[in-house]
Amino acid sequence: MPLPSLSHLQFQIIGILRGGEQSGQYVRDELAQQGVKKSGPGFYQLMARLEDAGFVKGHYLQKVIDGQAVKERRYKLTASGVRAWEATERFYSSQIALANRRASLG
Amino acid sequence: MDSEDDVSDESLGVRIGYDDKGNPVVTSYSFVVDKKRPFIFTSRLRGADHVIGVFHGEAHDSGATIEYNVLRRVDWDELIGSFGLSTVVVDEYSEGYCVLSGGRDEELLSFGQAVRDRRVIEDECDLIDGWPHFWSLLKFLLGSKNRERIFIPAYNDLLADHLESKLPKYQTTWARRWIQCCFAVRTAGLVVQCMAVGLRGAIGAVVVPVALREWIRNWWYGD
């Protein structure tokens, strides 16, 4: 089985986005809850790489808060992102099954 | 009518009409802009606000039409939004608002102005409008790629947090000044973080050996 095309962090992020379109802030908060703390710039660089790879698609949603314009970056999963996530999931599942088999033999 | 082309027109005014199917579309522009007071030009569609442009200017009521004269535009190109509008609102930020069109009426609907203490308005404009804009200028320390990909989304998250923090409470002058100071420090920190992320990406990929890169990464994140 080929190695997955997603890193563990990318796998986590795409897993969060499988629930539907989300804001960058939401994804970052979810990651933090899972114990992955990234600075804002670090996080958005990661997201930009996911966008470059075609796994997610980002756009800005314009909001007005207290009379001031704010752009919220939102992300949604692409079809290739879903495929990559499923391939990675299959890889990890097969590795777990393999490891369990070895453990039961040994 | 291709409304998006019209939105990018420099004339900066708007009037709403309706197409054959009854969908609201922009039919003409009717204001020019000047002066100091900042206001925000927003559209409202199905209850959601879409910001079309942020201007610094002041409204002048000259009979049937209202003219806006503007000294400068702020992030016009970045803020052009979708233009399927049902209502267009010109919001003068601190001082009042002007509804140019709403419902099926192409005419000017109303102009409202909230009277407030000038000292408070000036104080707010200096502190609240000026500072976020001033600090957003720090983004030009970064290269265009890092600015677009890293700084702008992170800065907007910071700005949203900042604006939400001063909404309900903390209305005293000193509390709001303190919040502004915090915002300034955090924005400066954000620029430094962006530089670090950009540098790490550039140098790390080419020069620094893998082991050292890992060590720096661990040191940086405190792992």
mmCIF file of C-alpha atoms in Angstrom:
data_model
loop_
_atom_site.group_PDB
_atom_site.id
_atom_site.type_symbol
_atom_site.label_atom_id
_atom_site.label_comp_id
_atom_site.label_asym_id
_atom_site.label_seq_id
_atom_site.Cartn_x
_atom_site.Cartn_y
_atom_site.Cartn_z
ATOM 1 C CA MET A 1 0.000 0.000 0.000
ATOM 2 C CA PRO A 2 1.484 3.408 -0.946
ATOM 3 C CA LEU A 3 2.238 5.945 1.742
ATOM 4 C CA PRO A 4 -0.584 8.433 2.317
ATOM 5 C CA SER A 5 -0.371 11.819 0.657
ATOM 6 C CA LEU A 6 -1.567 13.592 3.817
ATOM 7 C CA SER A 7 0.479 14.384 6.895
ATOM 8 C CA HIS A 8 -1.089 13.718 10.284
ATOM 9 C CA LEU A 9 -1.973 17.396 10.648
ATOM 10 C CA GLN A 10 -3.526 17.572 7.207
ATOM 11 C CA PHE A 11 -5.439 14.398 8.022
ATOM 12 C CA GLN A 12 -6.802 16.043 11.175
ATOM 13 C CA ILE A 13 -7.774 19.243 9.380
ATOM 14 C CA ILE A 14 -9.551 17.472 6.554
ATOM 15 C CA GLY A 15 -11.295 15.317 9.138
ATOM 16 C CA ILE A 16 -12.648 18.503 10.734
ATOM 17 C CA LEU A 17 -13.752 19.862 7.372
ATOM 18 C CA ARG A 18 -15.629 16.669 6.534
ATOM 19 C CA GLY A 19 -18.440 18.094 8.643
ATOM 20 C CA GLY A 20 -18.931 20.899 6.092
ATOM 21 C CA GLU A 21 -17.585 24.346 5.328
ATOM 22 C CA GLN A 22 -15.944 25.990 8.315
ATOM 23 C CA SER A 23 -14.068 29.161 9.159
ATOM 24 C CA GLY A 24 -10.325 29.035 9.653
ATOM 25 C CA GLN A 25 -10.807 30.165 13.234
ATOM 26 C CA TYR A 26 -13.161 27.243 13.901
ATOM 27 C CA VAL A 27 -10.726 24.716 12.428
ATOM 28 C CA ARG A 28 -7.913 26.222 14.474
ATOM 29 C CA ASP A 29 -9.988 26.021 17.665
ATOM 30 C CA GLU A 30 -10.877 22.391 16.914
ATOM 31 C CA LEU A 31 -7.214 21.568 16.388
ATOM 32 C CA ALA A 32 -6.377 23.251 19.679
ATOM 33 C CA GLN A 33 -9.003 21.088 21.400
ATOM 34 C CA GLN A 34 -7.275 18.050 19.935
ATOM 35 C CA GLY A 35 -3.988 19.254 21.413
ATOM 36 C CA VAL A 36 -2.495 20.828 18.283
ATOM 37 C CA LYS A 37 -1.685 24.445 18.988
ATOM 38 C CA LYS A 38 -0.634 26.479 15.965
ATOM 39 C CA SER A 39 -0.059 30.198 15.706
ATOM 40 C CA GLY A 40 -2.389 32.047 13.329
ATOM 41 C CA PRO A 41 0.259 32.473 10.605
ATOM 42 C CA GLY A 42 1.465 28.880 11.037
ATOM 43 C CA PHE A 43 -2.062 27.596 10.705
ATOM 44 C CA TYR A 44 -2.874 29.646 7.623
ATOM 45 C CA GLN A 45 0.353 28.590 5.968
ATOM 46 C CA LEU A 46 -0.727 24.995 6.510
ATOM 47 C CA MET A 47 -4.129 25.790 5.012
ATOM 48 C CA ALA A 48 -2.502 27.560 2.057
ATOM 49 C CA ARG A 49 -0.500 24.410 1.337
ATOM 50 C CA LEU A 50 -3.665 22.335 1.483
ATOM 51 C CA GLU A 51 -5.232 24.766 -0.971
ATOM 52 C CA ASP A 52 -2.192 24.552 -3.256
ATOM 53 C CA ALA A 53 -2.518 20.771 -3.216
ATOM 54 C CA GLY A 54 -6.175 21.120 -4.196
ATOM 55 C CA PHE A 55 -7.491 19.350 -1.101
ATOM 56 C CA VAL A 56 -9.450 22.327 0.231
ATOM 57 C CA LYS A 57 -10.910 25.452 -1.312
ATOM 58 C CA GLY A 58 -10.853 28.724 0.595
ATOM 59 C CA HIS A 59 -12.792 31.931 0.200
ATOM 60 C CA TYR A 60 -13.479 35.065 2.201
ATOM 61 C CA LEU A 61 -16.792 35.857 3.832
ATOM 62 C CA GLN A 62 -17.215 39.534 4.513
ATOM 63 C CA LYS A 63 -18.761 40.552 7.804
ATOM 64 C CA VAL A 64 -19.357 43.798 9.609
ATOM 65 C CA ILE A 65 -18.558 43.826 13.301
ATOM 66 C CA ASP A 66 -19.171 47.027 15.215
ATOM 67 C CA GLY A 67 -19.311 48.952 11.958
ATOM 68 C CA GLN A 68 -15.985 47.664 10.701
ATOM 69 C CA ALA A 69 -15.364 45.340 7.780
ATOM 70 C CA VAL A 70 -13.793 42.002 8.600
ATOM 71 C CA LYS A 71 -13.032 39.188 6.192
ATOM 72 C CA GLU A 72 -13.366 35.686 7.531
ATOM 73 C CA ARG A 73 -11.442 32.982 5.708
ATOM 74 C CA ARG A 74 -13.606 29.910 5.175
ATOM 75 C CA TYR A 75 -12.659 26.513 3.839
ATOM 76 C CA LYS A 76 -14.488 23.633 2.273
ATOM 77 C CA LEU A 77 -13.300 20.239 1.205
ATOM 78 C CA THR A 78 -12.783 19.335 -2.450
ATOM 79 C CA ALA A 79 -13.436 15.932 -3.979
ATOM 80 C CA SER A 80 -9.711 15.201 -4.151
ATOM 81 C CA GLY A 81 -9.435 16.159 -0.472
ATOM 82 C CA VAL A 82 -12.093 13.584 0.391
ATOM 83 C CA ARG A 83 -10.305 10.951 -1.704
ATOM 84 C CA ALA A 84 -6.948 11.737 -0.073
ATOM 85 C CA TRP A 85 -8.493 11.562 3.406
ATOM 86 C CA GLU A 86 -10.140 8.201 2.648
ATOM 87 C CA ALA A 87 -6.896 6.807 1.198
ATOM 88 C CA THR A 88 -5.032 7.939 4.311
ATOM 89 C CA GLU A 89 -7.676 6.440 6.561
ATOM 90 C CA ARG A 90 -7.380 3.120 4.683
ATOM 91 C CA PHE A 91 -3.607 3.259 5.088
ATOM 92 C CA TYR A 92 -3.785 3.815 8.852
ATOM 93 C CA SER A 93 -6.503 1.180 9.246
ATOM 94 C CA SER A 94 -4.424 -1.393 7.367
ATOM 95 C CA GLN A 95 -1.359 -0.531 9.440
ATOM 96 C CA ILE A 96 -3.336 -0.936 12.664
ATOM 97 C CA ALA A 97 -4.723 -4.284 11.477
ATOM 98 C CA LEU A 98 -1.219 -5.408 10.534
ATOM 99 C CA ALA A 99 0.215 -4.344 13.883
ATOM 100 C CA ASN A 100 -2.610 -6.094 15.767
ATOM 101 C CA ARG A 101 -2.008 -9.279 13.772
ATOM 102 C CA ARG A 102 1.709 -9.171 14.580
ATOM 103 C CA ALA A 103 0.951 -8.556 18.246
ATOM 104 C CA SER A 104 -1.440 -11.494 18.414
ATOM 105 C CA LEU A 105 1.150 -13.759 16.729
ATOM 106 C CA GLY A 106 4.022 -12.622 18.933
ATOM 107 C CA MET B 1 -26.147 44.020 -16.772
ATOM 108 C CA ASP B 2 -22.878 42.810 -15.392
ATOM 109 C CA SER B 3 -23.063 44.234 -11.913
ATOM 110 C CA GLU B 4 -19.560 43.210 -10.821
ATOM 111 C CA ASP B 5 -18.011 45.307 -13.583
ATOM 112 C CA ASP B 6 -20.027 48.244 -12.369
ATOM 113 C CA VAL B 7 -18.996 47.746 -8.787
ATOM 114 C CA SER B 8 -15.360 48.060 -9.727
ATOM 115 C CA ASP B 9 -16.110 51.388 -11.398
ATOM 116 C CA GLU B 10 -14.277 54.312 -9.794
ATOM 117 C CA SER B 11 -17.417 56.437 -9.512
ATOM 118 C CA LEU B 12 -18.228 54.776 -6.171
ATOM 119 C CA GLY B 13 -21.979 55.286 -6.015
ATOM 120 C CA VAL B 14 -24.785 52.880 -6.460
ATOM 121 C CA ARG B 15 -28.489 52.706 -7.188
ATOM 122 C CA ILE B 16 -30.518 49.551 -7.314
ATOM 123 C CA GLY B 17 -32.943 48.451 -9.982
ATOM 124 C CA TYR B 18 -34.437 45.122 -11.001
ATOM 125 C CA ASP B 19 -33.842 42.793 -13.882
ATOM 126 C CA ASP B 20 -36.495 40.939 -15.938
ATOM 127 C CA LYS B 21 -36.890 38.267 -13.292
ATOM 128 C CA GLY B 22 -37.286 40.783 -10.504
ATOM 129 C CA ASN B 23 -33.800 40.240 -9.066
ATOM 130 C CA PRO B 24 -32.211 43.370 -7.676
ATOM 131 C CA VAL B 25 -29.289 44.677 -9.724
ATOM 132 C CA VAL B 26 -27.173 47.793 -9.648
ATOM 133 C CA THR B 27 -28.392 50.290 -12.212
ATOM 134 C CA SER B 28 -26.329 53.399 -11.558
ATOM 135 C CA TYR B 29 -23.875 55.087 -9.255
ATOM 136 C CA SER B 30 -24.816 58.282 -7.580
ATOM 137 C CA PHE B 31 -22.247 59.429 -5.116
ATOM 138 C CA VAL B 32 -18.777 60.773 -4.954
ATOM 139 C CA VAL B 33 -16.784 60.805 -1.782
ATOM 140 C CA ASP B 34 -14.555 63.142 0.365
ATOM 141 C CA LYS B 35 -13.583 64.320 3.873
ATOM 142 C CA LYS B 36 -12.618 62.706 7.100
ATOM 143 C CA ARG B 37 -15.428 60.740 8.634
ATOM 144 C CA PRO B 38 -15.190 57.046 7.904
ATOM 145 C CA PHE B 39 -18.235 55.156 6.805
ATOM 146 C CA ILE B 40 -18.935 51.716 5.530
ATOM 147 C CA PHE B 41 -20.813 50.860 2.401
ATOM 148 C CA THR B 42 -22.605 47.556 2.886
ATOM 149 C CA SER B 43 -25.194 45.529 1.099
ATOM 150 C CA ARG B 44 -27.774 43.431 2.854
ATOM 151 C CA LEU B 45 -29.045 40.299 1.276
ATOM 152 C CA ARG B 46 -31.336 37.876 3.071
ATOM 153 C CA GLY B 47 -30.348 39.258 6.433
ATOM 154 C CA ALA B 48 -26.597 38.842 5.872
ATOM 155 C CA ASP B 49 -24.286 41.816 5.580
ATOM 156 C CA HIS B 50 -21.824 41.931 2.718
ATOM 157 C CA VAL B 51 -19.357 44.758 2.805
ATOM 158 C CA ILE B 52 -18.790 46.337 -0.562
ATOM 159 C CA GLY B 53 -16.374 49.048 0.400
ATOM 160 C CA VAL B 54 -14.987 50.963 3.329
ATOM 161 C CA PHE B 55 -14.478 54.650 2.795
ATOM 162 C CA HIS B 56 -13.356 57.620 4.750
ATOM 163 C CA GLY B 57 -15.758 60.411 4.029
ATOM 164 C CA GLU B 58 -18.692 62.521 5.119
ATOM 165 C CA ALA B 59 -22.239 62.774 3.896
ATOM 166 C CA HIS B 60 -23.689 65.973 2.451
ATOM 167 C CA ASP B 61 -27.410 66.257 1.960
ATOM 168 C CA SER B 62 -27.971 68.415 -1.124
ATOM 169 C CA GLY B 63 -31.687 68.252 -1.725
ATOM 170 C CA ALA B 64 -32.896 65.137 -3.453
ATOM 171 C CA THR B 65 -29.525 63.434 -3.668
ATOM 172 C CA ILE B 66 -26.848 62.807 -1.144
ATOM 173 C CA GLU B 67 -23.277 63.203 -2.202
ATOM 174 C CA TYR B 68 -20.329 61.583 -0.563
ATOM 175 C CA ASN B 69 -16.929 63.052 -1.072
ATOM 176 C CA VAL B 70 -14.022 60.840 -0.254
ATOM 177 C CA LEU B 71 -10.364 61.513 0.285
ATOM 178 C CA ARG B 72 -9.259 57.952 0.088
ATOM 179 C CA ARG B 73 -10.519 54.446 -0.236
ATOM 180 C CA VAL B 74 -9.552 51.600 2.014
ATOM 181 C CA ASP B 75 -9.150 48.113 0.607
ATOM 182 C CA TRP B 76 -11.807 48.695 -2.023
ATOM 183 C CA ASP B 77 -10.576 45.932 -4.270
ATOM 184 C CA GLU B 78 -10.395 43.447 -1.428
ATOM 185 C CA LEU B 79 -13.876 44.199 -0.181
ATOM 186 C CA ILE B 80 -15.974 44.006 -3.293
ATOM 187 C CA GLY B 81 -18.693 41.569 -2.435
ATOM 188 C CA SER B 82 -21.483 39.779 -4.186
ATOM 189 C CA PHE B 83 -23.977 42.112 -5.756
ATOM 190 C CA GLY B 84 -27.325 40.403 -5.656
ATOM 191 C CA LEU B 85 -28.661 43.103 -3.418
ATOM 192 C CA SER B 86 -31.998 43.724 -1.910
ATOM 193 C CA THR B 87 -30.956 46.768 0.070
ATOM 194 C CA VAL B 88 -27.954 49.024 -0.078
ATOM 195 C CA VAL B 89 -26.952 50.871 3.032
ATOM 196 C CA VAL B 90 -24.356 53.555 3.323
ATOM 197 C CA ASP B 91 -23.357 53.489 6.935
ATOM 198 C CA GLU B 92 -21.493 56.478 8.214
ATOM 199 C CA TYR B 93 -20.050 54.439 11.032
ATOM 200 C CA SER B 94 -20.311 56.601 14.130
ATOM 201 C CA GLU B 95 -22.624 59.325 12.974
ATOM 202 C CA GLY B 96 -25.552 57.833 11.139
ATOM 203 C CA TYR B 97 -26.705 55.966 8.095
ATOM 204 C CA CYS B 98 -28.238 56.446 4.703
ATOM 205 C CA VAL B 99 -30.415 53.899 2.940
ATOM 206 C CA LEU B 100 -30.083 54.427 -0.800
ATOM 207 C CA SER B 101 -32.479 51.767 -1.878
ATOM 208 C CA GLY B 102 -34.543 49.003 -0.430
ATOM 209 C CA GLY B 103 -37.344 46.684 -1.416
ATOM 210 C CA ARG B 104 -38.436 47.368 -4.981
ATOM 211 C CA ASP B 105 -37.939 51.107 -4.768
ATOM 212 C CA GLU B 106 -35.093 52.611 -6.746
ATOM 213 C CA GLU B 107 -35.418 55.956 -5.027
ATOM 214 C CA LEU B 108 -33.645 57.178 -1.986
ATOM 215 C CA LEU B 109 -35.523 55.835 1.014
ATOM 216 C CA SER B 110 -34.151 57.568 4.028
ATOM 217 C CA PHE B 111 -31.271 59.358 5.589
ATOM 218 C CA GLY B 112 -30.693 59.179 9.279
ATOM 219 C CA GLN B 113 -28.119 60.802 11.480
ATOM 220 C CA ALA B 114 -27.430 60.014 15.092
ATOM 221 C CA VAL B 115 -26.374 63.073 17.025
ATOM 222 C CA ARG B 116 -23.485 62.342 19.285
ATOM 223 C CA ASP B 117 -20.983 64.243 21.288
ATOM 224 C CA ARG B 118 -18.269 65.399 18.871
ATOM 225 C CA ARG B 119 -15.487 64.743 21.352
ATOM 226 C CA VAL B 120 -16.580 61.126 21.727
ATOM 227 C CA ILE B 121 -16.817 60.668 17.969
ATOM 228 C CA GLU B 122 -13.387 62.150 17.386
ATOM 229 C CA ASP B 123 -11.946 60.091 20.196
ATOM 230 C CA GLU B 124 -13.476 56.930 18.762
ATOM 231 C CA CYS B 125 -12.366 57.738 15.249
ATOM 232 C CA ASP B 126 -8.781 58.283 16.293
ATOM 233 C CA LEU B 127 -8.631 55.265 18.504
ATOM 234 C CA ILE B 128 -10.957 52.802 16.903
ATOM 235 C CA ASP B 129 -10.956 53.544 13.206
ATOM 236 C CA GLY B 130 -7.446 54.831 12.960
ATOM 237 C CA TRP B 131 -5.581 52.213 14.930
ATOM 238 C CA PRO B 132 -6.757 49.031 13.271
ATOM 239 C CA HIS B 133 -6.155 50.649 9.900
ATOM 240 C CA PHE B 134 -2.744 51.918 10.983
ATOM 241 C CA TRP B 135 -1.690 48.545 12.321
ATOM 242 C CA SER B 136 -2.921 46.760 9.244
ATOM 243 C CA LEU B 137 -0.272 48.753 7.354
ATOM 244 C CA LEU B 138 2.331 46.584 9.049
ATOM 245 C CA LYS B 139 1.413 43.902 6.537
ATOM 246 C CA PHE B 140 3.522 45.707 3.957
ATOM 247 C CA LEU B 141 6.613 44.598 5.846
ATOM 248 C CA LEU B 142 5.847 41.176 4.424
ATOM 249 C CA GLY B 143 6.168 39.927 0.886
ATOM 250 C CA SER B 144 2.997 39.810 -1.174
ATOM 251 C CA LYS B 145 2.752 36.016 -1.029
ATOM 252 C CA ASN B 146 3.040 35.821 2.743
ATOM 253 C CA ARG B 147 0.772 38.812 3.085
ATOM 254 C CA GLU B 148 -2.025 37.237 1.095
ATOM 255 C CA ARG B 149 -1.684 33.679 2.324
ATOM 256 C CA ILE B 150 -0.692 34.108 5.946
ATOM 257 C CA PHE B 151 -1.082 37.613 7.298
ATOM 258 C CA ILE B 152 -4.481 38.712 5.964
ATOM 259 C CA PRO B 153 -6.550 35.752 7.233
ATOM 260 C CA ALA B 154 -4.733 35.727 10.572
ATOM 261 C CA TYR B 155 -5.059 39.506 10.909
ATOM 262 C CA ASN B 156 -8.778 39.366 10.189
ATOM 263 C CA ASP B 157 -9.247 36.732 12.892
ATOM 264 C CA LEU B 158 -7.397 39.029 15.261
ATOM 265 C CA LEU B 159 -9.445 42.031 14.182
ATOM 266 C CA ALA B 160 -12.734 40.133 14.593
ATOM 267 C CA ASP B 161 -11.669 39.103 18.079
ATOM 268 C CA HIS B 162 -10.697 42.686 18.849
ATOM 269 C CA LEU B 163 -13.961 44.166 17.586
ATOM 270 C CA GLU B 164 -16.064 41.585 19.384
ATOM 271 C CA SER B 165 -14.170 42.214 22.602
ATOM 272 C CA LYS B 166 -15.155 45.869 22.686
ATOM 273 C CA LEU B 167 -18.790 45.423 21.699
ATOM 274 C CA PRO B 168 -20.806 44.844 24.855
ATOM 275 C CA LYS B 169 -18.792 46.139 27.745
ATOM 276 C CA TYR B 170 -15.563 48.048 28.356
ATOM 277 C CA GLN B 171 -17.091 51.324 27.200
ATOM 278 C CA THR B 172 -14.905 53.622 29.248
ATOM 279 C CA THR B 173 -12.195 55.540 27.433
ATOM 280 C CA TRP B 174 -9.341 53.917 29.301
ATOM 281 C CA ALA B 175 -10.727 50.422 28.887
ATOM 282 C CA ARG B 176 -11.039 50.981 25.163
ATOM 283 C CA ARG B 177 -7.553 52.464 24.986
ATOM 284 C CA TRP B 178 -6.213 49.422 26.786
ATOM 285 C CA ILE B 179 -7.984 47.145 24.281
ATOM 286 C CA GLN B 180 -6.429 49.171 21.468
ATOM 287 C CA CYS B 181 -2.993 48.775 23.028
ATOM 288 C CA CYS B 182 -3.504 45.022 23.278
ATOM 289 C CA PHE B 183 -4.579 44.940 19.653
ATOM 290 C CA ALA B 184 -1.497 46.906 18.625
ATOM 291 C CA VAL B 185 0.823 44.547 20.498
ATOM 292 C CA ARG B 186 -0.907 41.474 19.108
ATOM 293 C CA THR B 187 -0.752 42.847 15.555
ATOM 294 C CA ALA B 188 2.950 43.571 15.914
ATOM 295 C CA GLY B 189 3.387 40.046 17.266
ATOM 296 C CA LEU B 190 1.460 38.689 14.313
ATOM 297 C CA VAL B 191 3.792 40.396 11.860
ATOM 298 C CA VAL B 192 6.793 38.913 13.653
ATOM 299 C CA GLN B 193 5.144 35.474 13.566
ATOM 300 C CA CYS B 194 4.460 35.855 9.842
ATOM 301 C CA MET B 195 8.087 36.759 9.255
ATOM 302 C CA ALA B 196 9.184 33.757 11.289
ATOM 303 C CA VAL B 197 6.850 31.446 9.379
ATOM 304 C CA GLY B 198 7.999 32.862 6.046
ATOM 305 C CA LEU B 199 11.664 32.666 7.012
ATOM 306 C CA ARG B 200 11.279 29.173 8.361
ATOM 307 C CA GLY B 201 9.679 28.085 5.126
ATOM 308 C CA ALA B 202 12.296 29.731 2.926
ATOM 309 C CA ILE B 203 15.492 29.090 4.856
ATOM 310 C CA GLY B 204 14.400 25.802 6.304
ATOM 311 C CA ALA B 205 13.673 24.313 2.915
ATOM 312 C CA VAL B 206 17.016 25.251 1.396
ATOM 313 C CA VAL B 207 19.765 25.871 3.884
ATOM 314 C CA VAL B 208 19.193 24.373 7.279
ATOM 315 C CA PRO B 209 19.888 20.643 7.563
ATOM 316 C CA VAL B 210 16.978 18.471 8.592
ATOM 317 C CA ALA B 211 18.217 17.726 12.108
ATOM 318 C CA LEU B 212 18.888 21.366 12.858
ATOM 319 C CA ARG B 213 15.560 22.321 11.377
ATOM 320 C CA GLU B 214 13.844 19.866 13.695
ATOM 321 C CA TRP B 215 15.779 21.257 16.649
ATOM 322 C CA ILE B 216 14.778 24.829 15.744
ATOM 323 C CA ARG B 217 11.208 23.723 15.252
ATOM 324 C CA ASN B 218 11.138 22.080 18.664
ATOM 325 C CA TRP B 219 12.761 25.119 20.215
ATOM 326 C CA TRP B 220 10.309 27.450 18.493
ATOM 327 C CA TYR B 221 7.221 25.543 19.522
ATOM 328 C CA GLY B 222 8.653 24.550 22.871
ATOM 329 C CA ASP B 223 8.058 20.820 22.156
#
